[in-house]
Amino acid sequence: MKRNMKKVWGLLLTASMCVGLAGCGNDSQQVSQSGQSSQDRENTQSSGGQESQSGESGQQGFLDHVEGLPETLDNPDISIVYWYNRDQYAYDTSKNENVYDPILEAIPYFEEKYGGKVNVIYAAWGDMLATVTAQQHSGDAPDLFEVYDETMYSVILSGVVTPLDAFTTDADYSYYDVDKELFSWKDSVYAIPLKPYTRYIMFNKDLFDLEGMKSPDQLFLEGNWNWSTFRDACRQLTKTTDGETSQMGYGSHEESILWFMWANGGSLLNVDTASGTVSSNLGSAPVQNTLNYLIEIRDSLLWNREDNMWGWFDNGLMGMICGKEYPVDLPFDTGMVPFPVGDDYSGKNKVVYPQAMAVPSGAKNPQGAVAFMRIVNELQKVVGDQKEANRIGQENYDMIYGEDVKTVYAYDKGLDDIQKIVSEIVNYMSEGVPASTINSTMDPVIQAQIDLMYK
């Protein structure tokens, strides 16, 4: 246990240095089912914990047929550590009625049904884990908190979270196209998923029209949005004037190299949750091919190291961007599209970012926490999905969630120095270093991190 606790304290230190970014690091742009980015999350914290204020009670009828939802609870009170401040949420929904957070929306339903109270302890995104462990040490562990790619397996190995096998059923993992094993470790499950957020590329329709090119969403619907058409778009949209780049093809945070890997059937880490083993995947063919592909088109790519890609796109000087929230109010038409499928993969796919809620060890009411999550996910299905469709446009929603679209994802960021590792890989790529050389240099670094976290 002492060795595992070192992993948690290392993670807490990393998180405290990277407050406000999901998975910490300036190249993260995580977004929850509410449609808010991690940069917005920094503004949702309040000074200390406070109780939630129940909104108006809704109709309870939609809960009558939720599988496994108990009629009564021995303990009707739960506490949640969460990043989204209700005041901020009220402001966001006043500006856009289609912003929707099912966790905050579930509170009045839970309180009305069970007659208890949901206490929400607000913490910035990067402070949630520290808040949970502080409460555990004080003997007052909360009942729920959010986990994600960088924290999921560390909190399991360190004993911060408790198994949920006695409280959950397969129905709790049937809402979304994400495998239950992602939230498991050695035959036990430790978290309940929220709706995954789709990683998408926003594009400037006017620039594509100006170049006489098919738009990415058209290509996607045709089944032709792939590395070849993405390469063509990047090259055709990249312009130089007097030897200086005057227009860029694509801009993104550095960690999007992982999403290109996923869309090519690969991942940086190979995580086998059934056996509890983790190994580096950097030398695998899908990952090596992904790196070589991105190296090939590097002159058309802008990695957002100085927070400068926003200006390029907003000023109409960048064709495609990942990290900007759709829709936007800009003087040109925009569209959205999933990541292009790689040469080692096939078909249509959408890259998603799975998130989940876990129950801390020492929680007073795990049964109530699981019941709350059943209300959360039912609300997302009954209300939240249509809100999302309204927000991004029904045509975009139907495109992304089409029956012929495969969901791809991975939890391959569970390393202490993952942001540094990704940044170093991007450095080599930007210099044109071959993928095989990157592997020989970085694979030992990744393996050392794996040994630190998982051995």
Tab-separated table of C-alpha atoms in Angstrom:
chain	number	residue	atom	x	y	z
A	1	MET	CA	0.000	0.000	0.000
A	2	LYS	CA	2.847	2.416	0.789
A	3	ARG	CA	4.231	2.027	-2.709
A	4	ASN	CA	0.810	2.493	-4.284
A	5	MET	CA	0.179	5.623	-2.236
A	6	LYS	CA	3.327	7.101	-3.745
A	7	LYS	CA	1.576	6.798	-7.099
A	8	VAL	CA	-1.376	8.814	-5.835
A	9	TRP	CA	0.781	11.534	-4.305
A	10	GLY	CA	2.732	11.743	-7.526
A	11	LEU	CA	-0.526	12.098	-9.411
A	12	LEU	CA	-1.770	14.730	-6.969
A	13	LEU	CA	1.417	16.722	-7.411
A	14	THR	CA	1.062	16.539	-11.166
A	15	ALA	CA	-2.599	17.545	-10.974
A	16	SER	CA	-1.861	20.480	-8.679
A	17	MET	CA	0.612	21.793	-11.246
A	18	CYS	CA	-1.910	21.484	-14.043
A	19	VAL	CA	-5.139	22.777	-12.487
A	20	GLY	CA	-8.060	23.186	-14.800
A	21	LEU	CA	-7.045	20.776	-17.540
A	22	ALA	CA	-8.523	17.336	-17.865
A	23	GLY	CA	-5.641	14.944	-17.747
A	24	CYS	CA	-3.509	17.966	-16.798
A	25	GLY	CA	-1.236	19.634	-19.246
A	26	ASN	CA	-1.622	22.689	-21.378
A	27	ASP	CA	-2.374	20.581	-24.410
A	28	SER	CA	-5.554	19.066	-22.950
A	29	GLN	CA	-8.974	20.246	-24.051
A	30	GLN	CA	-11.329	17.827	-22.376
A	31	VAL	CA	-15.047	18.445	-22.520
A	32	SER	CA	-17.795	16.811	-20.518
A	33	GLN	CA	-21.306	15.943	-21.545
A	34	SER	CA	-22.267	19.522	-20.662
A	35	GLY	CA	-20.389	20.804	-23.675
A	36	GLN	CA	-17.875	22.783	-21.609
A	37	SER	CA	-14.145	22.651	-22.180
A	38	SER	CA	-11.530	22.135	-19.512
A	39	GLN	CA	-10.523	25.779	-19.848
A	40	ASP	CA	-14.074	26.756	-18.905
A	41	ARG	CA	-13.873	24.395	-15.929
A	42	GLU	CA	-11.312	26.565	-14.202
A	43	ASN	CA	-14.042	29.145	-13.814
A	44	THR	CA	-16.555	26.734	-12.237
A	45	GLN	CA	-14.827	26.344	-8.884
A	46	SER	CA	-16.068	28.062	-5.729
A	47	SER	CA	-14.343	28.831	-2.460
A	48	GLY	CA	-14.757	25.564	-0.613
A	49	GLY	CA	-17.670	23.152	-0.587
A	50	GLN	CA	-21.275	24.143	-0.588
A	51	GLU	CA	-24.562	22.337	-0.701
A	52	SER	CA	-26.404	22.090	-3.955
A	53	GLN	CA	-29.616	24.001	-4.301
A	54	SER	CA	-32.392	21.831	-5.631
A	55	GLY	CA	-33.925	23.135	-8.795
A	56	GLU	CA	-37.560	22.763	-9.656
A	57	SER	CA	-38.736	19.218	-9.381
A	58	GLY	CA	-39.293	17.489	-12.696
A	59	GLN	CA	-41.639	14.690	-13.618
A	60	GLN	CA	-40.476	11.417	-12.092
A	61	GLY	CA	-42.319	9.208	-14.573
A	62	PHE	CA	-39.334	8.580	-16.809
A	63	LEU	CA	-37.587	6.906	-13.852
A	64	ASP	CA	-40.287	4.277	-13.368
A	65	HIS	CA	-38.660	1.802	-15.739
A	66	VAL	CA	-34.974	2.417	-15.031
A	67	GLU	CA	-33.448	-1.008	-14.464
A	68	GLY	CA	-32.101	-1.485	-10.957
A	69	LEU	CA	-33.262	1.847	-9.559
A	70	PRO	CA	-34.369	1.148	-5.960
A	71	GLU	CA	-37.689	2.489	-4.744
A	72	THR	CA	-36.194	3.512	-1.419
A	73	LEU	CA	-32.756	3.937	0.113
A	74	ASP	CA	-31.748	3.233	3.690
A	75	ASN	CA	-29.599	6.355	3.446
A	76	PRO	CA	-31.086	9.025	1.149
A	77	ASP	CA	-28.111	11.411	1.403
A	78	ILE	CA	-25.019	11.438	-0.806
A	79	SER	CA	-22.070	13.768	-1.332
A	80	ILE	CA	-20.273	14.401	-4.623
A	81	VAL	CA	-16.958	16.056	-5.434
A	82	TYR	CA	-17.542	17.798	-8.764
A	83	TRP	CA	-15.977	20.491	-10.912
A	84	TYR	CA	-19.046	22.267	-12.315
A	85	ASN	CA	-20.351	25.105	-10.139
A	86	ARG	CA	-24.131	25.487	-10.189
A	87	ASP	CA	-23.881	29.256	-10.566
A	88	GLN	CA	-21.664	28.837	-13.609
A	89	TYR	CA	-24.040	26.219	-14.968
A	90	ALA	CA	-26.989	28.575	-14.499
A	91	TYR	CA	-25.090	31.250	-16.399
A	92	ASP	CA	-24.118	28.862	-19.189
A	93	THR	CA	-27.672	27.606	-19.652
A	94	SER	CA	-28.984	31.179	-19.663
A	95	LYS	CA	-26.703	31.834	-22.630
A	96	ASN	CA	-27.483	28.556	-24.370
A	97	GLU	CA	-30.480	26.490	-23.333
A	98	ASN	CA	-28.932	23.409	-24.905
A	99	VAL	CA	-25.969	23.252	-22.534
A	100	TYR	CA	-26.768	20.249	-20.360
A	101	ASP	CA	-25.071	18.599	-17.396
A	102	PRO	CA	-26.954	15.463	-16.271
A	103	ILE	CA	-25.146	15.300	-12.924
A	104	LEU	CA	-26.392	18.694	-11.812
A	105	GLU	CA	-29.769	18.061	-13.422
A	106	ALA	CA	-30.151	14.747	-11.561
A	107	ILE	CA	-29.923	16.347	-8.116
A	108	PRO	CA	-33.567	17.462	-7.726
A	109	TYR	CA	-34.841	14.148	-9.110
A	110	PHE	CA	-32.766	12.172	-6.616
A	111	GLU	CA	-33.756	14.408	-3.707
A	112	GLU	CA	-37.452	14.253	-4.584
A	113	LYS	CA	-37.473	10.488	-5.085
A	114	TYR	CA	-35.565	9.557	-1.930
A	115	GLY	CA	-36.253	12.504	0.362
A	116	GLY	CA	-32.603	13.174	1.109
A	117	LYS	CA	-29.960	15.708	0.185
A	118	VAL	CA	-27.206	15.762	-2.427
A	119	ASN	CA	-24.232	17.699	-1.117
A	120	VAL	CA	-21.943	18.881	-3.916
A	121	ILE	CA	-18.399	19.793	-2.928
A	122	TYR	CA	-17.012	21.929	-5.720
A	123	ALA	CA	-13.380	21.581	-6.731
A	124	ALA	CA	-11.473	22.656	-9.819
A	125	TRP	CA	-10.904	19.881	-12.354
A	126	GLY	CA	-7.306	19.335	-11.308
A	127	ASP	CA	-8.189	19.471	-7.595
A	128	MET	CA	-10.913	16.814	-7.445
A	129	LEU	CA	-8.632	13.932	-6.522
A	130	ALA	CA	-6.827	15.955	-3.848
A	131	THR	CA	-10.196	16.970	-2.403
A	132	VAL	CA	-11.337	13.343	-2.267
A	133	THR	CA	-8.182	12.073	-0.554
A	134	ALA	CA	-8.253	14.947	1.940
A	135	GLN	CA	-11.805	14.008	2.905
A	136	GLN	CA	-10.853	10.351	3.144
A	137	HIS	CA	-8.025	11.207	5.521
A	138	SER	CA	-10.425	13.238	7.659
A	139	GLY	CA	-12.820	10.278	7.894
A	140	ASP	CA	-15.506	11.920	5.774
A	141	ALA	CA	-15.120	10.334	2.339
A	142	PRO	CA	-17.567	11.534	-0.331
A	143	ASP	CA	-19.735	9.108	-2.271
A	144	LEU	CA	-18.849	10.040	-5.865
A	145	PHE	CA	-16.211	11.840	-7.894
A	146	GLU	CA	-15.176	11.992	-11.531
A	147	VAL	CA	-12.357	9.873	-12.977
A	148	TYR	CA	-10.801	9.898	-16.435
A	149	ASP	CA	-7.882	8.590	-18.483
A	150	GLU	CA	-5.022	9.914	-16.340
A	151	THR	CA	-6.523	8.974	-12.965
A	152	MET	CA	-8.606	5.831	-13.511
A	153	TYR	CA	-6.052	3.087	-12.939
A	154	SER	CA	-3.924	4.989	-10.437
A	155	VAL	CA	-6.856	5.468	-8.058
A	156	ILE	CA	-7.664	1.767	-8.364
A	157	LEU	CA	-4.119	0.595	-7.639
A	158	SER	CA	-3.735	2.974	-4.701
A	159	GLY	CA	-7.024	1.994	-3.073
A	160	VAL	CA	-8.612	5.436	-3.398
A	161	VAL	CA	-11.721	3.906	-5.000
A	162	THR	CA	-13.783	0.891	-4.025
A	163	PRO	CA	-15.081	-1.973	-6.245
A	164	LEU	CA	-18.686	-1.627	-7.384
A	165	ASP	CA	-19.443	-5.246	-8.287
A	166	ALA	CA	-21.883	-5.619	-5.383
A	167	PHE	CA	-23.861	-2.544	-6.434
A	168	THR	CA	-23.859	-2.447	-10.249
A	169	THR	CA	-25.277	-4.615	-13.020
A	170	ASP	CA	-24.573	-4.846	-16.739
A	171	ALA	CA	-27.402	-2.357	-17.255
A	172	ASP	CA	-25.210	0.364	-15.748
A	173	TYR	CA	-22.785	-0.181	-18.645
A	174	SER	CA	-25.365	-0.432	-21.426
A	175	TYR	CA	-26.008	3.262	-22.031
A	176	TYR	CA	-22.930	3.986	-24.147
A	177	ASP	CA	-20.732	2.210	-26.651
A	178	VAL	CA	-17.818	1.848	-24.226
A	179	ASP	CA	-16.640	-1.496	-22.875
A	180	LYS	CA	-17.138	-2.181	-19.166
A	181	GLU	CA	-13.553	-3.471	-19.025
A	182	LEU	CA	-12.269	0.081	-19.487
A	183	PHE	CA	-13.459	0.842	-15.948
A	184	SER	CA	-12.308	-2.479	-14.478
A	185	TRP	CA	-9.161	-4.021	-13.072
A	186	LYS	CA	-8.624	-7.748	-12.551
A	187	ASP	CA	-12.253	-8.865	-12.585
A	188	SER	CA	-13.665	-5.954	-10.549
A	189	VAL	CA	-15.344	-2.819	-11.849
A	190	TYR	CA	-14.590	0.526	-10.237
A	191	ALA	CA	-16.544	3.238	-12.057
A	192	ILE	CA	-19.788	3.958	-13.889
A	193	PRO	CA	-19.483	5.724	-17.252
A	194	LEU	CA	-20.860	9.090	-18.231
A	195	LYS	CA	-21.620	9.844	-21.864
A	196	PRO	CA	-18.283	9.989	-23.711
A	197	TYR	CA	-17.308	13.227	-25.379
A	198	THR	CA	-16.594	13.027	-29.122
A	199	ARG	CA	-13.240	14.374	-30.261
A	200	TYR	CA	-13.970	16.199	-33.489
A	201	ILE	CA	-12.332	18.548	-35.959
A	202	MET	CA	-13.933	21.908	-36.737
A	203	PHE	CA	-13.305	23.218	-40.238
A	204	ASN	CA	-13.654	26.492	-42.135
A	205	LYS	CA	-16.231	25.761	-44.837
A	206	ASP	CA	-15.404	28.940	-46.726
A	207	LEU	CA	-11.756	27.942	-47.169
A	208	PHE	CA	-12.754	24.526	-48.493
A	209	ASP	CA	-15.206	26.162	-50.916
A	210	LEU	CA	-12.546	28.643	-52.019
A	211	GLU	CA	-10.204	25.774	-52.868
A	212	GLY	CA	-12.968	23.880	-54.668
A	213	MET	CA	-12.621	20.973	-52.246
A	214	LYS	CA	-15.270	18.686	-50.829
A	215	SER	CA	-15.933	19.489	-47.194
A	216	PRO	CA	-14.741	16.952	-44.584
A	217	ASP	CA	-18.281	16.134	-43.449
A	218	GLN	CA	-19.258	15.286	-47.026
A	219	LEU	CA	-16.234	13.031	-47.303
A	220	PHE	CA	-17.095	11.398	-43.974
A	221	LEU	CA	-20.668	10.652	-45.025
A	222	GLU	CA	-19.326	9.114	-48.242
A	223	GLY	CA	-16.912	6.961	-46.254
A	224	ASN	CA	-13.925	8.800	-47.745
A	225	TRP	CA	-12.652	10.808	-44.758
A	226	ASN	CA	-9.280	9.147	-44.292
A	227	TRP	CA	-5.570	9.880	-44.118
A	228	SER	CA	-5.386	10.449	-47.853
A	229	THR	CA	-8.148	13.071	-48.002
A	230	PHE	CA	-6.976	14.689	-44.756
A	231	ARG	CA	-3.437	14.913	-46.186
A	232	ASP	CA	-4.774	16.486	-49.390
A	233	ALA	CA	-6.774	19.030	-47.402
A	234	CYS	CA	-3.850	19.944	-45.155
A	235	ARG	CA	-1.503	20.481	-48.078
A	236	GLN	CA	-3.958	22.400	-50.221
A	237	LEU	CA	-4.971	24.678	-47.350
A	238	THR	CA	-1.404	25.466	-46.258
A	239	LYS	CA	-0.119	28.631	-47.963
A	240	THR	CA	3.148	30.551	-47.916
A	241	THR	CA	3.815	34.191	-48.762
A	242	ASP	CA	7.376	35.384	-49.324
A	243	GLY	CA	8.638	32.183	-47.778
A	244	GLU	CA	6.533	32.556	-44.618
A	245	THR	CA	3.513	30.443	-43.724
A	246	SER	CA	0.420	32.595	-44.171
A	247	GLN	CA	-2.285	29.922	-43.848
A	248	MET	CA	-2.240	26.602	-41.967
A	249	GLY	CA	-3.976	23.345	-42.746
A	250	TYR	CA	-4.613	22.030	-39.224
A	251	GLY	CA	-4.070	23.069	-35.616
A	252	SER	CA	-4.501	21.085	-32.422
A	253	HIS	CA	-3.200	20.336	-28.960
A	254	GLU	CA	-0.248	17.979	-28.880
A	255	GLU	CA	-2.201	15.124	-27.319
A	256	SER	CA	-4.276	14.791	-30.474
A	257	ILE	CA	-1.467	12.578	-31.801
A	258	LEU	CA	-3.043	9.955	-29.516
A	259	TRP	CA	-6.414	10.404	-31.194
A	260	PHE	CA	-4.837	9.881	-34.610
A	261	MET	CA	-3.397	6.649	-33.177
A	262	TRP	CA	-6.811	5.503	-31.948
A	263	ALA	CA	-8.374	6.263	-35.335
A	264	ASN	CA	-5.703	4.007	-36.836
A	265	GLY	CA	-6.420	1.086	-34.506
A	266	GLY	CA	-3.549	1.811	-32.119
A	267	SER	CA	-2.780	3.401	-28.754
A	268	LEU	CA	0.312	4.625	-26.937
A	269	LEU	CA	-0.133	2.036	-24.174
A	270	ASN	CA	-1.463	-1.494	-24.268
A	271	VAL	CA	-3.582	-1.827	-21.125
A	272	ASP	CA	-4.987	-5.270	-20.331
A	273	THR	CA	-7.365	-4.644	-17.451
A	274	ALA	CA	-8.290	-8.332	-17.129
A	275	SER	CA	-4.731	-9.345	-16.249
A	276	GLY	CA	-3.707	-5.980	-14.829
A	277	THR	CA	-0.751	-5.590	-17.179
A	278	VAL	CA	0.441	-2.513	-19.063
A	279	SER	CA	3.078	-2.268	-21.792
A	280	SER	CA	4.336	0.315	-24.258
A	281	ASN	CA	2.691	0.218	-27.673
A	282	LEU	CA	4.950	2.818	-29.278
A	283	GLY	CA	6.697	0.275	-31.500
A	284	SER	CA	3.493	-1.305	-32.840
A	285	ALA	CA	2.734	-0.952	-36.549
A	286	PRO	CA	-0.410	1.219	-36.157
A	287	VAL	CA	1.399	3.674	-33.864
A	288	GLN	CA	4.588	3.771	-35.956
A	289	ASN	CA	2.530	4.343	-39.099
A	290	THR	CA	0.596	7.123	-37.373
A	291	LEU	CA	3.774	8.923	-36.368
A	292	ASN	CA	5.288	8.606	-39.843
A	293	TYR	CA	2.071	9.944	-41.356
A	294	LEU	CA	2.055	13.002	-39.090
A	295	ILE	CA	5.761	13.536	-39.776
A	296	GLU	CA	5.008	13.489	-43.506
A	297	ILE	CA	2.481	16.346	-43.222
A	298	ARG	CA	4.220	18.214	-40.390
A	299	ASP	CA	4.593	21.449	-42.388
A	300	SER	CA	0.785	21.744	-42.473
A	301	LEU	CA	0.308	21.142	-38.731
A	302	LEU	CA	0.377	23.687	-35.913
A	303	TRP	CA	0.745	22.222	-32.416
A	304	ASN	CA	-0.789	24.639	-29.937
A	305	ARG	CA	2.189	25.250	-27.677
A	306	GLU	CA	1.785	28.984	-27.238
A	307	ASP	CA	-2.014	29.075	-27.336
A	308	ASN	CA	-1.743	30.618	-30.781
A	309	MET	CA	-3.877	28.340	-32.939
A	310	TRP	CA	-7.102	30.093	-31.924
A	311	GLY	CA	-6.034	33.322	-33.617
A	312	TRP	CA	-5.123	31.520	-36.811
A	313	PHE	CA	-8.513	29.851	-37.024
A	314	ASP	CA	-10.612	32.800	-35.839
A	315	ASN	CA	-8.968	35.052	-38.422
A	316	GLY	CA	-9.775	32.645	-41.227
A	317	LEU	CA	-6.157	31.554	-41.687
A	318	MET	CA	-6.485	27.888	-40.676
A	319	GLY	CA	-8.541	25.248	-42.430
A	320	MET	CA	-9.134	22.792	-39.578
A	321	ILE	CA	-8.776	22.845	-35.808
A	322	CYS	CA	-9.328	20.434	-32.924
A	323	GLY	CA	-10.098	21.861	-29.500
A	324	LYS	CA	-12.567	24.570	-30.404
A	325	GLU	CA	-16.165	24.089	-29.353
A	326	TYR	CA	-18.880	23.855	-31.989
A	327	PRO	CA	-20.795	25.960	-32.852
A	328	VAL	CA	-18.926	29.264	-32.926
A	329	ASP	CA	-19.802	32.824	-33.897
A	330	LEU	CA	-17.269	33.664	-36.591
A	331	PRO	CA	-17.450	35.648	-39.853
A	332	PHE	CA	-17.272	32.451	-41.908
A	333	ASP	CA	-19.181	29.177	-42.047
A	334	THR	CA	-17.876	26.247	-40.029
A	335	GLY	CA	-18.567	22.543	-39.838
A	336	MET	CA	-17.495	19.592	-37.731
A	337	VAL	CA	-16.273	16.092	-38.501
A	338	PRO	CA	-14.748	13.121	-36.619
A	339	PHE	CA	-11.061	12.278	-36.969
A	340	PRO	CA	-10.010	10.717	-40.286
A	341	VAL	CA	-9.619	6.949	-40.302
A	342	GLY	CA	-6.042	5.684	-40.631
A	343	ASP	CA	-4.552	3.374	-43.243
A	344	ASP	CA	-4.399	0.464	-40.768
A	345	TYR	CA	-8.078	0.810	-39.905
A	346	SER	CA	-11.273	0.873	-41.937
A	347	GLY	CA	-14.788	2.249	-42.009
A	348	LYS	CA	-16.195	5.312	-40.320
A	349	ASN	CA	-15.206	5.962	-36.744
A	350	LYS	CA	-15.482	8.578	-34.043
A	351	VAL	CA	-12.800	9.113	-31.416
A	352	VAL	CA	-14.338	9.609	-27.972
A	353	TYR	CA	-13.101	10.558	-24.525
A	354	PRO	CA	-14.752	8.307	-21.898
A	355	GLN	CA	-15.319	9.697	-18.407
A	356	ALA	CA	-16.854	8.026	-15.375
A	357	MET	CA	-17.860	8.444	-11.754
A	358	ALA	CA	-16.218	6.354	-9.033
A	359	VAL	CA	-17.041	5.697	-5.376
A	360	PRO	CA	-14.173	6.485	-2.964
A	361	SER	CA	-13.117	3.934	-0.376
A	362	GLY	CA	-14.806	4.755	2.914
A	363	ALA	CA	-17.889	6.231	1.250
A	364	LYS	CA	-20.951	6.108	3.486
A	365	ASN	CA	-23.490	5.451	0.752
A	366	PRO	CA	-22.251	3.521	-2.313
A	367	GLN	CA	-25.782	2.202	-2.909
A	368	GLY	CA	-27.094	5.755	-3.102
A	369	ALA	CA	-24.204	6.773	-5.355
A	370	VAL	CA	-25.037	4.036	-7.860
A	371	ALA	CA	-28.744	4.935	-7.753
A	372	PHE	CA	-27.809	8.551	-8.451
A	373	MET	CA	-25.776	7.489	-11.485
A	374	ARG	CA	-28.739	5.557	-12.864
A	375	ILE	CA	-30.754	8.757	-12.760
A	376	VAL	CA	-27.855	10.662	-14.361
A	377	ASN	CA	-27.542	8.321	-17.320
A	378	GLU	CA	-31.290	8.033	-17.804
A	379	LEU	CA	-31.529	11.828	-17.900
A	380	GLN	CA	-28.755	11.950	-20.470
A	381	LYS	CA	-30.683	9.512	-22.650
A	382	VAL	CA	-34.087	11.146	-22.195
A	383	VAL	CA	-33.032	14.807	-22.265
A	384	GLY	CA	-29.309	15.286	-22.780
A	385	ASP	CA	-28.951	13.568	-26.142
A	386	GLN	CA	-31.518	15.846	-27.765
A	387	LYS	CA	-29.911	18.873	-26.128
A	388	GLU	CA	-26.623	17.845	-27.716
A	389	ALA	CA	-28.314	17.437	-31.091
A	390	ASN	CA	-29.840	20.890	-30.742
A	391	ARG	CA	-26.491	22.368	-29.758
A	392	ILE	CA	-24.384	20.982	-32.594
A	393	GLY	CA	-27.166	20.584	-35.155
A	394	GLN	CA	-29.264	17.499	-35.872
A	395	GLU	CA	-27.385	16.735	-39.101
A	396	ASN	CA	-24.054	16.741	-37.288
A	397	TYR	CA	-25.493	14.617	-34.490
A	398	ASP	CA	-26.869	12.056	-36.939
A	399	MET	CA	-23.518	11.975	-38.743
A	400	ILE	CA	-21.504	11.369	-35.573
A	401	TYR	CA	-23.875	8.819	-34.047
A	402	GLY	CA	-24.764	6.960	-37.226
A	403	GLU	CA	-25.246	3.213	-36.918
A	404	ASP	CA	-22.306	2.657	-39.274
A	405	VAL	CA	-19.918	4.739	-37.140
A	406	LYS	CA	-17.590	2.801	-34.842
A	407	THR	CA	-16.606	4.260	-31.459
A	408	VAL	CA	-12.852	4.204	-30.780
A	409	TYR	CA	-11.090	5.135	-27.553
A	410	ALA	CA	-8.290	4.185	-25.183
A	411	TYR	CA	-7.115	4.950	-21.663
A	412	ASP	CA	-3.444	5.357	-22.525
A	413	LYS	CA	-2.490	8.424	-20.476
A	414	GLY	CA	-2.089	6.804	-17.062
A	415	LEU	CA	1.545	7.840	-16.594
A	416	ASP	CA	2.979	10.507	-14.298
A	417	ASP	CA	4.830	12.334	-17.084
A	418	ILE	CA	2.425	11.665	-19.945
A	419	GLN	CA	2.289	15.291	-21.077
A	420	LYS	CA	6.079	15.499	-21.180
A	421	ILE	CA	6.270	12.217	-23.087
A	422	VAL	CA	3.735	13.377	-25.672
A	423	SER	CA	5.487	16.733	-26.018
A	424	GLU	CA	8.857	15.069	-26.603
A	425	ILE	CA	7.352	12.814	-29.262
A	426	VAL	CA	5.869	15.868	-30.992
A	427	ASN	CA	9.259	17.608	-30.806
A	428	TYR	CA	10.873	14.731	-32.670
A	429	MET	CA	8.031	14.610	-35.196
A	430	SER	CA	8.332	18.336	-35.879
A	431	GLU	CA	12.031	17.858	-36.619
A	432	GLY	CA	11.297	15.051	-39.069
A	433	VAL	CA	12.831	12.311	-36.912
A	434	PRO	CA	11.635	8.901	-38.200
A	435	ALA	CA	9.127	6.996	-36.087
A	436	SER	CA	11.558	4.108	-35.589
A	437	THR	CA	14.093	6.482	-34.034
A	438	ILE	CA	11.393	8.025	-31.854
A	439	ASN	CA	10.533	4.531	-30.662
A	440	SER	CA	14.116	3.610	-29.789
A	441	THR	CA	14.480	6.864	-27.848
A	442	MET	CA	11.113	7.136	-26.121
A	443	ASP	CA	10.108	3.514	-25.534
A	444	PRO	CA	12.528	3.108	-22.580
A	445	VAL	CA	11.135	6.331	-21.097
A	446	ILE	CA	7.580	5.038	-21.396
A	447	GLN	CA	8.529	1.649	-19.963
A	448	ALA	CA	10.191	3.304	-16.958
A	449	GLN	CA	6.978	5.229	-16.310
A	450	ILE	CA	4.962	2.024	-16.594
A	451	ASP	CA	7.223	0.349	-14.043
A	452	LEU	CA	6.733	3.311	-11.708
A	453	MET	CA	2.950	3.308	-11.953
A	454	TYR	CA	1.988	-0.322	-12.417
A	455	LYS	CA	4.698	-2.560	-10.949
